[in-house]
Amino acid sequence: ILNEENLSKAIGRRGQNVRLASKIMDYEINILTEKEESERRQMEFKEKTDNFINNLELDETLGQLLVAEGFSSIEDIKQSTVNDIAKIEGIDEKTSEELINRASEFLKKDAEEISKKIKELGVAENLINHKGLTQGMLVTLGEQKILNLKDFAELASDELIGAYDIIRGEKVKIKGYLEDFALTKKEADDLIMSARNIVY
């Protein structure tokens, strides 16, 4: 995360500095300005809050309170104990219990719907059973017409996790199929290599 004046130095001509640093460290490096990072955090906070409001039928204040206290997903709420949630100021044990019940119900229903959607998309059993792919990932892959293990084995890790490219001197983000699932480059490489070992 950099201020505007250091941005071009970090990127380098046609992105060479950031590419070299990525290669040396074997990490994907994303460079953001302080403003972009602030906007990203605000957007993330709103998305998490909206998820709680819409799927658990909470009011905005309670949704925001949960996010502010470190709850990022409905799964986080389901895995918490009544005492964990009741420690938050303004939430009693009865409300905590209700939150956990709503989270459990939502996740159960969601899993059934996702399973049905995977079948409707025509995703093959060999891809469904591939270790490391979640149901959400399978839906996303199915929507991109990646329907079997051979299709998956032919991908590159950048196609899964996304990458930055320099087009006409501008840094451009190329979105990966599974970018929203926060896979690391190593995890993406491992998934693809294990698929190739089975297919070829």
N, CA and C of each residue as an Amber inpcrd file, in Angstrom:
protein
   600
   0.8620000  -1.1750000   0.0000000   0.0000000   0.0000000   0.0000000
   0.8990000   1.2250000   0.0000000   0.7370000   2.0340000  -1.0430000
   1.6640000   3.1500000  -1.2280000   0.9250000   4.4600000  -1.4630000
   1.6290000   5.5580000  -1.1610000   1.0470000   6.8390000  -1.5500000
   1.3250000   7.0460000  -3.0420000   0.6090000   8.0030000  -3.6310000
   0.6470000   8.2050000  -5.0850000   2.0680000   8.4050000  -5.6170000
   2.9010000   9.1750000  -4.8720000   4.2240000   9.5120000  -5.4220000
   5.1620000   8.3120000  -5.5160000   4.9430000   7.2710000  -4.6850000
   5.8180000   6.0920000  -4.7290000   5.2770000   4.9770000  -5.6390000
   4.0810000   5.1970000  -6.1550000   3.4180000   4.1460000  -6.9340000
   4.1970000   3.7670000  -8.1870000   4.6070000   4.7640000  -8.9800000
   5.2870000   4.4500000 -10.2440000   6.6500000   3.8000000 -10.0000000
   7.3280000   4.1920000  -8.9060000   8.6190000   3.5640000  -8.5670000
   8.4280000   2.0780000  -8.2730000   7.3950000   1.7780000  -7.5200000
   7.1550000   0.3800000  -7.1230000   6.7890000  -0.4850000  -8.3210000
   5.9880000   0.0760000  -9.2150000   5.5560000  -0.7000000 -10.3900000
   6.7100000  -0.8480000 -11.3790000   7.4360000   0.2540000 -11.6200000
   8.5420000   0.2200000 -12.5810000   8.0380000   0.3140000 -14.0070000
   8.9760000   0.5210000 -14.9150000   8.5970000   0.6200000 -16.3280000
   7.9640000  -0.6790000 -16.8060000   6.7560000  -0.5500000 -17.3650000
   5.9780000  -1.7020000 -17.8470000   5.8580000  -2.8010000 -16.7810000
   5.8730000  -2.3980000 -15.5150000   5.6250000  -3.3640000 -14.4360000
   6.8100000  -4.2160000 -14.0550000   8.0200000  -3.8570000 -14.5250000
   9.1710000  -4.7500000 -14.3110000   9.5520000  -4.8740000 -12.8330000
   9.4380000  -3.7900000 -12.0510000   9.8480000  -3.8630000 -10.6380000
   8.9750000  -4.8370000  -9.8470000   7.6710000  -4.6900000 -10.0060000
   6.7650000  -5.5420000  -9.2400000   6.8470000  -6.9940000  -9.7150000
   7.0640000  -7.1910000 -11.0290000   7.1890000  -8.5730000 -11.5430000
   8.4450000  -9.2420000 -11.0080000   9.5600000  -8.5050000 -10.9980000
  10.8210000  -9.0480000 -10.4910000  10.7150000  -9.3740000  -9.0010000
  10.1290000  -8.4490000  -8.2400000   9.9550000  -8.6800000  -6.7940000
   9.0810000  -9.9160000  -6.5460000   8.0240000 -10.0600000  -7.3480000
   7.1330000 -11.2300000  -7.2220000   7.8960000 -12.5240000  -7.4820000
   8.7460000 -12.4950000  -8.5280000   9.5100000 -13.6810000  -8.9050000
  10.5120000 -14.0610000  -7.8130000  11.2400000 -13.0580000  -7.3230000
  12.2650000 -13.3030000  -6.2990000  11.6390000 -13.8610000  -5.0180000
  10.5220000 -13.2710000  -4.6010000   9.9040000 -13.6620000  -3.3300000
   8.9500000 -14.8360000  -3.4650000   8.5760000 -15.1770000  -4.7010000
   7.5840000 -16.2170000  -4.9740000   6.2450000 -15.9070000  -4.2930000
   5.8950000 -14.6300000  -4.3250000   4.5960000 -14.1580000  -3.8210000
   3.9540000 -13.3080000  -4.8990000   2.6190000 -13.3480000  -4.9700000
   1.9370000 -12.4020000  -5.8480000   1.8610000 -11.0820000  -5.0900000
   2.2850000 -10.0020000  -5.7220000   2.2730000  -8.6900000  -5.0790000
   1.2410000  -7.8060000  -5.7620000   0.2850000  -7.3510000  -4.9960000
  -0.7040000  -6.3990000  -5.4960000  -0.3870000  -5.0390000  -4.9000000
  -0.2860000  -4.0390000  -5.7420000   0.0360000  -2.6970000  -5.2700000
  -1.2190000  -1.8340000  -5.3120000  -1.5220000  -1.2140000  -4.1790000
  -2.6820000  -0.3340000  -4.0740000  -2.2470000   1.0220000  -3.5380000
  -2.9520000   2.0600000  -3.9550000  -2.7160000   3.3620000  -3.3310000
  -3.4420000   3.3600000  -1.9850000  -3.0810000   4.2960000  -1.1250000
  -3.7420000   4.3900000   0.1880000  -5.2450000   4.6070000   0.0130000
  -5.5960000   5.3980000  -0.9990000  -7.0200000   5.6710000  -1.2610000
  -7.7420000   4.3850000  -1.6930000  -7.1070000   3.6220000  -2.6080000
  -7.7120000   2.3590000  -3.0720000  -7.8960000   1.3800000  -1.9150000
  -6.8940000   1.3290000  -1.0170000  -6.9730000   0.4210000   0.1260000
  -8.1080000   0.8240000   1.0660000  -8.2510000   2.1260000   1.3030000
  -9.3340000   2.6260000   2.1610000 -10.6900000   2.2890000   1.5440000
 -10.8120000   2.4930000   0.2260000 -12.0630000   2.1710000  -0.4770000
 -12.3390000   0.6730000  -0.4220000 -11.2620000  -0.1340000  -0.5760000
 -11.4180000  -1.5910000  -0.5280000 -11.9410000  -2.0420000   0.8350000
 -11.3840000  -1.4550000   1.9000000 -11.8280000  -1.8190000   3.2620000
 -13.2850000  -1.4460000   3.5050000 -13.6470000  -0.2420000   3.0430000
 -15.0400000   0.1990000   3.2220000 -16.0020000  -0.7080000   2.4520000
 -15.6020000  -1.0570000   1.2280000 -16.4350000  -1.9390000   0.3930000
 -16.5740000  -3.3180000   1.0440000 -15.4590000  -3.8300000   1.5520000
 -15.4500000  -5.1380000   2.2190000 -16.3700000  -5.1260000   3.4440000
 -16.2940000  -4.0600000   4.2420000 -17.1320000  -3.9240000   5.4350000
 -18.6090000  -3.9290000   5.0390000 -18.9320000  -3.1780000   3.9790000
 -20.3290000  -3.0930000   3.5200000 -20.8180000  -4.4450000   2.9960000
 -19.9680000  -5.1460000   2.2300000 -20.3610000  -6.4470000   1.6700000
 -20.6470000  -7.4600000   2.7810000 -19.7680000  -7.4890000   3.8000000
 -19.9630000  -8.4280000   4.9160000 -21.2390000  -8.0900000   5.6900000
 -21.4510000  -6.7890000   5.9180000 -22.6640000  -6.3400000   6.6280000
 -23.9130000  -6.7290000   5.8430000 -23.9100000  -6.4440000   4.5220000
 -25.0640000  -6.7740000   3.6780000 -25.3480000  -8.2670000   3.6600000
 -24.2830000  -9.0750000   3.6890000 -24.4480000 -10.5320000   3.7280000
 -25.2470000 -10.9410000   4.9640000 -24.8900000 -10.3820000   6.1180000
 -25.6080000 -10.7010000   7.3620000 -27.0390000 -10.1770000   7.3340000
 -27.2050000  -8.9470000   6.8490000 -28.5430000  -8.3370000   6.8040000
 -29.4790000  -9.1520000   5.9160000 -29.0020000  -9.4810000   4.7010000
 -29.8670000 -10.1470000   3.7190000 -30.1150000 -11.6230000   4.0200000
 -29.0840000 -12.3240000   4.4760000 -29.2210000 -13.7810000   4.6210000
 -29.6340000 -14.2370000   6.0140000 -29.3910000 -13.4140000   7.0150000
 -29.8070000 -13.7770000   8.3770000 -30.9460000 -12.8920000   8.8690000
 -31.4240000 -12.0110000   7.9880000 -32.5320000 -11.0990000   8.3040000
 -32.2580000 -10.2910000   9.5680000 -31.1110000  -9.6070000   9.5710000
 -30.7260000  -8.7700000  10.7040000 -30.9160000  -7.3050000  10.3430000
 -31.0140000  -6.4590000  11.3710000 -31.0270000  -5.0340000  11.0580000
 -29.5870000  -4.5660000  10.8270000 -29.4410000  -3.3840000  10.2360000
 -28.1310000  -2.8990000   9.8250000 -27.1730000  -2.7400000  11.0110000
 -27.6840000  -2.2400000  12.1290000 -26.8340000  -2.0090000  13.3090000
 -26.2070000  -3.3090000  13.8110000 -27.0290000  -4.3570000  13.8960000
 -26.5140000  -5.6490000  14.3720000 -25.5230000  -6.2310000  13.3630000
 -25.8220000  -6.1050000  12.0670000 -24.9070000  -6.5810000  11.0200000
 -23.5600000  -5.8920000  11.1110000 -23.5820000  -4.5690000  11.2560000
 -22.3390000  -3.8010000  11.3620000 -21.5640000  -4.1580000  12.6280000
 -22.2910000  -4.3710000  13.7230000 -21.6610000  -4.7190000  14.9970000
 -20.8990000  -6.0430000  14.8820000 -21.5250000  -7.0270000  14.2410000
 -20.8730000  -8.3370000  14.0630000 -19.5960000  -8.2140000  13.2230000
 -19.6660000  -7.4370000  12.1290000 -18.4860000  -7.2510000  11.2720000
 -17.3920000  -6.5170000  12.0460000 -17.7730000  -5.4820000  12.7770000
 -16.7990000  -4.7100000  13.5620000 -16.1110000  -5.5720000  14.6190000
 -16.8240000  -6.5900000  15.1020000 -16.2590000  -7.4960000  16.1210000
 -15.4820000  -8.6650000  15.5080000 -15.3140000  -8.6410000  14.1740000
 -14.4490000  -9.6330000  13.5310000 -15.1530000 -10.8090000  12.8750000
 -16.4870000 -10.7970000  12.8270000 -17.2100000 -11.8730000  12.1370000
 -17.2580000 -11.5430000  10.6480000 -16.6510000 -12.4080000   9.8320000
 -16.5450000 -12.1240000   8.3970000 -17.5770000 -12.8700000   7.5680000
 -18.0670000 -13.9880000   8.0860000 -18.9600000 -14.8270000   7.2860000
 -20.0190000 -15.4770000   8.1710000 -21.0250000 -16.0060000   7.5190000
 -22.0890000 -16.7270000   8.2330000 -21.5030000 -17.9770000   8.8850000
 -20.5170000 -18.5660000   8.2290000 -19.8010000 -19.7290000   8.7840000
 -19.1590000 -19.3750000  10.1340000 -18.5830000 -18.1720000  10.2370000
 -17.9800000 -17.7230000  11.5030000 -19.0060000 -17.7320000  12.6280000
 -20.2240000 -17.2680000  12.3210000 -21.2830000 -17.2120000  13.3400000
 -21.7040000 -18.6270000  13.7300000 -21.8720000 -19.4890000  12.7280000
 -22.3030000 -20.8720000  13.0030000 -21.3020000 -21.5910000  13.9100000
 -20.0100000 -21.3440000  13.6970000 -18.9830000 -22.0550000  14.4550000
 -18.7120000 -21.4430000  15.8350000 -19.3380000 -20.3180000  16.1170000
 -19.1370000 -19.6700000  17.4140000 -20.0280000 -20.2990000  18.4800000
 -19.6490000 -20.0910000  19.7310000 -20.5040000 -20.5250000  20.8410000
 -21.3880000 -19.3540000  21.2510000 -22.4460000 -19.6680000  21.9900000
 -23.3470000 -18.6280000  22.4950000 -22.5450000 -17.6200000  23.3210000
 -21.6140000 -18.1080000  24.1360000 -20.7980000 -17.2240000  24.9860000
 -19.9120000 -16.2860000  24.1680000 -19.3370000 -16.8160000  23.0620000
 -18.4850000 -15.9800000  22.1930000 -19.2360000 -14.7380000  21.7200000
 -20.4690000 -14.9660000  21.2400000 -21.2480000 -13.8550000  20.6720000
 -21.8190000 -12.9670000  21.7800000 -22.2190000 -13.5880000  22.8920000
 -22.8090000 -12.8230000  24.0040000 -21.7950000 -11.8960000  24.6830000
 -20.5010000 -12.1180000  24.4220000 -19.4660000 -11.2210000  24.9720000
 -19.5220000  -9.8420000  24.3370000 -20.1320000  -9.7700000  23.1370000
 -20.2330000  -8.4860000  22.4360000 -21.2510000  -7.6150000  23.1600000
 -20.8480000  -6.4080000  23.4510000 -21.7310000  -5.4860000  24.1680000
 -22.9890000  -5.2230000  23.3480000 -24.1460000  -5.4060000  23.9860000
 -25.4190000  -5.1700000  23.3090000 -26.0610000  -6.4370000  22.7590000
 -25.3810000  -7.5840000  22.8820000 -25.9600000  -8.8610000  22.4160000
 -26.0910000  -9.8020000  23.6120000 -27.3130000 -10.2570000  23.8870000
 -27.5180000 -11.1790000  25.0120000 -27.4780000 -12.6330000  24.5380000
 -27.5980000 -13.5630000  25.4900000 -27.4820000 -15.0010000  25.1520000
 -28.5840000 -15.4740000  24.2180000 -29.8090000 -14.9570000  24.4430000
 -30.9390000 -15.3650000  23.5960000 -30.6960000 -14.9520000  22.1380000
 -30.2170000 -13.7290000  21.9440000 -29.9080000 -13.2350000  20.5850000
 -28.7680000 -14.0530000  19.9780000 -27.7600000 -14.3780000  20.7960000
 -26.6230000 -15.1910000  20.3280000 -27.1030000 -16.5410000  19.8120000
 -27.9730000 -17.1620000  20.5950000 -28.5100000 -18.4800000  20.2180000
 -29.2800000 -18.3830000  18.9020000 -30.0960000 -17.3320000  18.7790000
 -30.8870000 -17.1240000  17.5660000 -29.9810000 -16.9030000  16.3520000
 -28.9060000 -16.1480000  16.5340000 -27.9540000 -15.9130000  15.4390000
 -27.3260000 -17.2140000  14.9590000 -26.9050000 -18.0570000  15.9100000
 -26.2730000 -19.3380000  15.5570000 -27.2730000 -20.2430000  14.8390000
 -28.5290000 -20.2670000  15.3130000 -29.5650000 -21.0880000  14.6700000
 -29.8440000 -20.6100000  13.2420000 -29.9500000 -19.2960000  13.0810000
 -30.2010000 -18.7500000  11.7330000 -29.0420000 -19.0570000  10.7900000
 -27.8290000 -18.9410000  11.3120000 -26.6380000 -19.2290000  10.4930000
 -26.6320000 -20.6940000  10.0610000 -26.9390000 -21.6050000  11.0000000
 -26.9640000 -23.0530000  10.6940000 -28.0150000 -23.3730000   9.6510000
 -29.2040000 -22.7980000   9.8170000 -30.2950000 -23.0280000   8.8620000
 -29.9370000 -22.5140000   7.4690000 -29.3700000 -21.3110000   7.4330000
 -29.0070000 -20.7220000   6.1450000 -27.9720000 -21.5910000   5.4290000
 -26.9300000 -22.0220000   6.1550000 -25.8460000 -22.7930000   5.5360000
 -26.3360000 -24.1560000   5.0460000 -27.2560000 -24.7670000   5.7980000
 -27.8060000 -26.0650000   5.3910000 -28.5980000 -25.9140000   4.0860000
 -29.4620000 -24.9100000   4.0510000 -30.2770000 -24.6580000   2.8610000
 -29.3880000 -24.2760000   1.6730000 -28.3860000 -23.4480000   1.9460000
 -27.4690000 -22.9860000   0.9080000 -26.7070000 -24.1640000   0.2870000
 -26.2340000 -25.0940000   1.1380000 -25.4920000 -26.2750000   0.6550000
 -26.3650000 -27.1340000  -0.2620000 -27.6420000 -27.2820000   0.0920000
 -28.5700000 -28.0780000  -0.7340000 -28.7710000 -27.4180000  -2.1010000
 -28.9400000 -26.0850000  -2.0860000 -29.1580000 -25.3560000  -3.3410000
 -27.9120000 -25.3910000  -4.2270000 -26.7450000 -25.2710000  -3.6110000
 -25.4910000 -25.2820000  -4.3800000 -25.2730000 -26.6530000  -5.0130000
 -25.5400000 -27.6980000  -4.2420000 -25.3860000 -29.0690000  -4.7450000
 -26.2810000 -29.2970000  -5.9690000 -27.5020000 -28.7910000  -5.8890000
 -28.4470000 -28.9100000  -6.9990000 -27.9350000 -28.1270000  -8.2200000
 -27.4070000 -26.9380000  -7.9810000 -26.9220000 -26.0910000  -9.0760000
 -25.7240000 -26.7320000  -9.7770000 -24.8250000 -27.3510000  -9.0020000
 -23.6430000 -28.0160000  -9.5800000 -24.0870000 -29.0950000 -10.5680000
 -25.1040000 -29.8610000 -10.1720000 -25.6340000 -30.9220000 -11.0470000
 -26.2620000 -30.3170000 -12.3080000 -27.0340000 -29.2300000 -12.1270000
 -27.6950000 -28.5780000 -13.2650000 -26.6820000 -28.0080000 -14.2630000
 -25.5410000 -27.5430000 -13.7640000 -24.5000000 -26.9870000 -14.6430000
 -23.7690000 -28.0670000 -15.4310000 -23.9390000 -29.3270000 -15.0230000
 -23.3020000 -30.4390000 -15.7330000 -21.8670000 -30.6950000 -15.3220000
 -21.5170000 -30.3120000 -14.0830000 -20.1550000 -30.5490000 -13.5890000
 -19.9590000 -32.0420000 -13.3560000 -18.8770000 -32.5810000 -13.9110000
 -18.6130000 -34.0290000 -13.8360000 -18.1740000 -34.4490000 -12.4330000
 -18.4530000 -35.7140000 -12.1150000 -18.0950000 -36.2580000 -10.7940000
 -16.5980000 -36.1570000 -10.5130000 -15.7670000 -36.3510000 -11.5610000
 -14.3120000 -36.3090000 -11.3080000 -13.8530000 -34.9190000 -10.8550000
 -14.5540000 -33.8610000 -11.2830000 -14.2200000 -32.5090000 -10.8120000
 -14.8390000 -32.2590000  -9.4300000 -16.0700000 -32.7320000  -9.2360000
 -16.7450000 -32.5880000  -7.9340000 -15.9110000 -33.2370000  -6.8320000
 -15.3010000 -34.3840000  -7.1430000 -14.5410000 -35.1340000  -6.1340000
 -13.0760000 -34.7010000  -6.0130000 -12.6710000 -33.7040000  -6.8150000
 -11.2720000 -33.2670000  -6.7730000 -10.9830000 -32.5660000  -5.4470000
 -10.0270000 -33.1090000  -4.7090000  -9.7280000 -32.6160000  -3.3650000
  -9.2590000 -31.1650000  -3.4030000  -9.8690000 -30.3400000  -2.5390000
  -9.4620000 -28.9410000  -2.4340000 -10.4360000 -27.9630000  -3.0760000
 -11.3670000 -28.4740000  -3.8990000 -12.3690000 -27.6010000  -4.5130000
 -13.6380000 -27.5980000  -3.6720000 -14.1010000 -26.4090000  -3.3050000
 -15.3240000 -26.2950000  -2.5150000 -16.5360000 -26.2540000  -3.4420000
 -17.7290000 -26.3560000  -2.8530000 -18.9510000 -26.3000000  -3.6680000
 -19.0730000 -24.9600000  -4.3890000 -18.7220000 -23.8830000  -3.6870000
 -18.7750000 -22.5610000  -4.3140000 -17.8500000 -22.4680000  -5.5140000
 -16.6450000 -23.0490000  -5.3710000 -15.6890000 -23.0600000  -6.4810000
 -16.2480000 -23.8610000  -7.6600000 -16.8920000 -24.9750000  -7.3670000
 -17.4500000 -25.8320000  -8.4260000 -18.5370000 -25.1080000  -9.2100000
 -19.3730000 -24.3330000  -8.5060000 -20.4110000 -23.5460000  -9.2000000
 -19.7510000 -22.5370000 -10.1340000 -18.7550000 -21.8150000  -9.6150000
 -18.0640000 -20.7980000 -10.4120000 -17.4070000 -21.4220000 -11.6390000
 -16.7330000 -22.5580000 -11.4410000 -16.0920000 -23.2440000 -12.5740000
 -17.1380000 -23.7110000 -13.5820000 -18.2390000 -24.2750000 -13.0900000
 -19.3190000 -24.7300000 -13.9720000 -19.8890000 -23.5980000 -14.8040000
 -20.0480000 -22.4300000 -14.1880000 -20.5630000 -21.2660000 -14.9130000
 -19.5960000 -20.7920000 -16.0030000 -18.3110000 -21.0980000 -15.8150000
 -17.2930000 -20.7440000 -16.8240000 -17.0600000 -21.8940000 -17.8170000
 -17.9310000 -22.8930000 -17.7730000 -17.8600000 -24.0640000 -18.6760000
 -16.6030000 -24.9130000 -18.4500000 -16.0700000 -24.8730000 -17.2460000
 -14.9940000 -25.7880000 -16.8500000 -15.7050000 -26.9100000 -16.1080000
 -15.9910000 -27.9940000 -16.8370000 -16.9620000 -28.9790000 -16.3440000
 -16.3560000 -30.3070000 -15.9030000 -15.1120000 -30.5670000 -16.2660000
 -14.5160000 -31.8430000 -15.8490000 -13.0470000 -31.6400000 -15.4800000
 -12.4340000 -32.6950000 -14.9850000 -11.0640000 -32.6030000 -14.4840000
 -10.0690000 -32.2450000 -15.5850000 -10.3250000 -32.6990000 -16.8060000
  -9.4230000 -32.3780000 -17.9250000  -9.4570000 -30.8730000 -18.2240000
 -10.6670000 -30.2930000 -18.2450000 -10.7900000 -28.8370000 -18.4430000
  -9.9800000 -28.0950000 -17.3800000 -10.1040000 -28.5630000 -16.1340000
  -9.4340000 -27.8980000 -15.0060000  -7.9150000 -28.0510000 -15.0990000
  -7.4700000 -29.2460000 -15.4990000  -6.0340000 -29.5250000 -15.5850000
  -5.3370000 -28.6640000 -16.6380000  -6.0890000 -28.1870000 -17.6100000
  -5.5000000 -27.3850000 -18.6870000  -5.3790000 -25.8960000 -18.3340000
  -5.8470000 -25.5100000 -17.1560000  -5.7580000 -24.1040000 -16.7380000
  -4.3690000 -23.7780000 -16.2000000  -4.0470000 -22.4830000 -16.1770000
  -2.8340000 -21.9910000 -15.5050000  -3.2820000 -21.3390000 -14.2020000
  -2.3810000 -21.2570000 -13.2300000  -2.7790000 -20.7150000 -11.9240000
  -3.2670000 -19.2710000 -12.0250000  -2.6850000 -18.4710000 -12.9340000
  -3.1480000 -17.0850000 -13.1110000  -4.6150000 -17.0310000 -13.5430000
  -5.0510000 -18.0390000 -14.3110000  -6.4560000 -18.0750000 -14.7230000
  -7.3740000 -18.3180000 -13.5320000  -6.8520000 -18.9750000 -12.4980000
  -7.6540000 -19.2140000 -11.2950000  -7.6440000 -18.0210000 -10.3500000
  -6.4460000 -17.4840000 -10.0770000  -6.3440000 -16.4660000  -9.0240000
  -6.2790000 -15.0360000  -9.5560000  -6.1480000 -14.8760000 -10.8790000
  -6.0620000 -13.5360000 -11.4540000  -4.6270000 -13.0400000 -11.4630000
  -4.4060000 -11.9640000 -12.1820000  -3.0540000 -11.4040000 -12.3010000
  -3.1660000  -9.9620000 -12.7540000  -2.0390000  -9.2810000 -12.6640000
  -1.9610000  -7.9210000 -13.1990000  -1.1400000  -7.9600000 -14.4790000
  -1.5450000  -7.1670000 -15.4520000  -0.7730000  -7.0500000 -16.6800000
  -0.6260000  -5.5600000 -16.9940000   0.3750000  -5.2310000 -17.7470000
   0.5660000  -3.8390000 -18.1580000   0.1230000  -3.7290000 -19.6120000
  -0.9460000  -2.9780000 -19.8280000  -1.4770000  -2.7940000 -21.1770000
  -1.3950000  -1.2990000 -21.5060000  -0.6350000  -0.9770000 -22.5790000
  -0.3940000   0.4190000 -22.9840000   0.0510000   1.2780000 -21.7870000
   0.9840000   0.7370000 -21.0140000   1.5610000   1.4750000 -19.8960000
   0.6950000   1.5480000 -18.6490000  -0.5030000   0.9590000 -18.6940000
  -1.4150000   0.9860000 -17.5470000  -1.4530000  -0.3820000 -16.8800000
  -1.4410000  -0.3660000 -15.5440000  -1.5770000  -1.6230000 -14.7990000
  -3.0430000  -2.0410000 -14.8390000  -3.3070000  -3.2300000 -15.3930000
  -4.6830000  -3.7120000 -15.5630000  -4.8580000  -5.0290000 -14.8210000
  -5.9420000  -5.1300000 -14.0580000  -6.2430000  -6.3580000 -13.3050000
  -7.0010000  -7.3180000 -14.1930000  -6.4900000  -8.5440000 -14.2980000
  -7.2040000  -9.5920000 -15.0330000  -7.7730000 -10.5390000 -13.9940000
  -9.0820000 -10.6300000 -13.9410000  -9.7570000 -11.3990000 -12.8900000
  -9.6170000 -12.8950000 -13.1290000  -9.3350000 -13.6320000 -12.0540000
  -9.2500000 -15.0830000 -12.1280000 -10.6000000 -15.7210000 -11.8420000
 -10.8050000 -16.9330000 -12.3620000 -12.0790000 -17.6340000 -12.1530000
 -12.4010000 -17.7960000 -10.6660000 -11.3690000 -18.1350000  -9.8620000
 -11.6040000 -18.4040000  -8.4350000 -11.0100000 -17.3240000  -7.5290000
 -10.8610000 -16.1360000  -8.0820000 -10.2350000 -15.0430000  -7.3350000
 -10.9780000 -14.7180000  -6.0360000 -12.2950000 -14.8130000  -6.0580000
 -13.0930000 -14.4660000  -4.8800000 -12.9100000 -15.4470000  -3.7230000
 -12.2300000 -16.5590000  -3.9850000 -12.0480000 -17.5740000  -2.9230000
 -10.6940000 -17.4550000  -2.2230000  -9.9460000 -16.4030000  -2.5440000
  -8.6830000 -16.0740000  -1.8520000  -7.6710000 -17.2220000  -1.8340000
  -7.5330000 -17.9130000  -2.9500000  -6.5020000 -18.9520000  -3.0670000
  -5.1320000 -18.2940000  -3.2080000  -4.1150000 -18.9070000  -2.6430000
  -2.7480000 -18.4370000  -2.8980000  -2.2760000 -19.0400000  -4.2230000
  -1.1870000 -18.5090000  -4.7460000  -0.6200000 -19.0560000  -5.9940000
  -0.2310000 -20.5200000  -5.7940000   0.3550000 -20.8340000  -4.6410000
   0.7700000 -22.2160000  -4.3610000  -0.4430000 -23.1560000  -4.3150000
  -1.5250000 -22.7120000  -3.6610000  -2.7350000 -23.5440000  -3.5970000
  -3.3020000 -23.7770000  -4.9930000  -3.3110000 -22.7310000  -5.8190000
  -3.8150000 -22.8680000  -7.1920000  -2.9260000 -23.8290000  -7.9930000
  -1.6100000 -23.6610000  -7.8670000  -0.6700000 -24.5580000  -8.5610000
  -0.8730000 -26.0120000  -8.1250000  -1.0140000 -26.2230000  -6.8200000
  -1.1950000 -27.5830000  -6.2860000  -2.4740000 -28.2250000  -6.8080000
  -3.5680000 -27.4550000  -6.8430000  -4.8430000 -27.9750000  -7.3550000
  -4.7150000 -28.3930000  -8.8150000  -4.0620000 -27.5410000  -9.6100000
  -3.9120000 -27.8320000 -11.0420000  -2.9800000 -29.0180000 -11.2600000
  -1.8570000 -29.0370000 -10.5380000  -0.8950000 -30.1420000 -10.7070000
  -1.4980000 -31.4820000 -10.2900000  -2.2610000 -31.4880000  -9.2000000
  -2.8670000 -32.7650000  -8.7740000  -3.9050000 -33.2360000  -9.8050000
  -4.5880000 -32.2860000 -10.4570000  -5.5280000 -32.6480000 -11.5300000
  -4.7720000 -33.2140000 -12.7260000  -3.6350000 -32.5980000 -13.0670000
  -2.8330000 -33.0910000 -14.2030000  -2.2910000 -34.4930000 -13.9310000
  -1.8940000 -34.7440000 -12.6850000  -1.3760000 -36.0690000 -12.3170000
  -2.4340000 -37.1590000 -12.4930000  -3.7020000 -36.7960000 -12.2970000
  -4.7890000 -37.7720000 -12.4640000  -5.1250000 -37.9380000 -13.9410000
  -5.2050000 -36.8130000 -14.6620000  -5.6630000 -36.8350000 -16.0600000
  -4.6190000 -37.3920000 -17.0070000  -3.3190000 -37.0000000 -16.8050000
  -2.2950000 -37.3840000 -17.7790000  -1.4310000 -38.5210000 -17.2610000
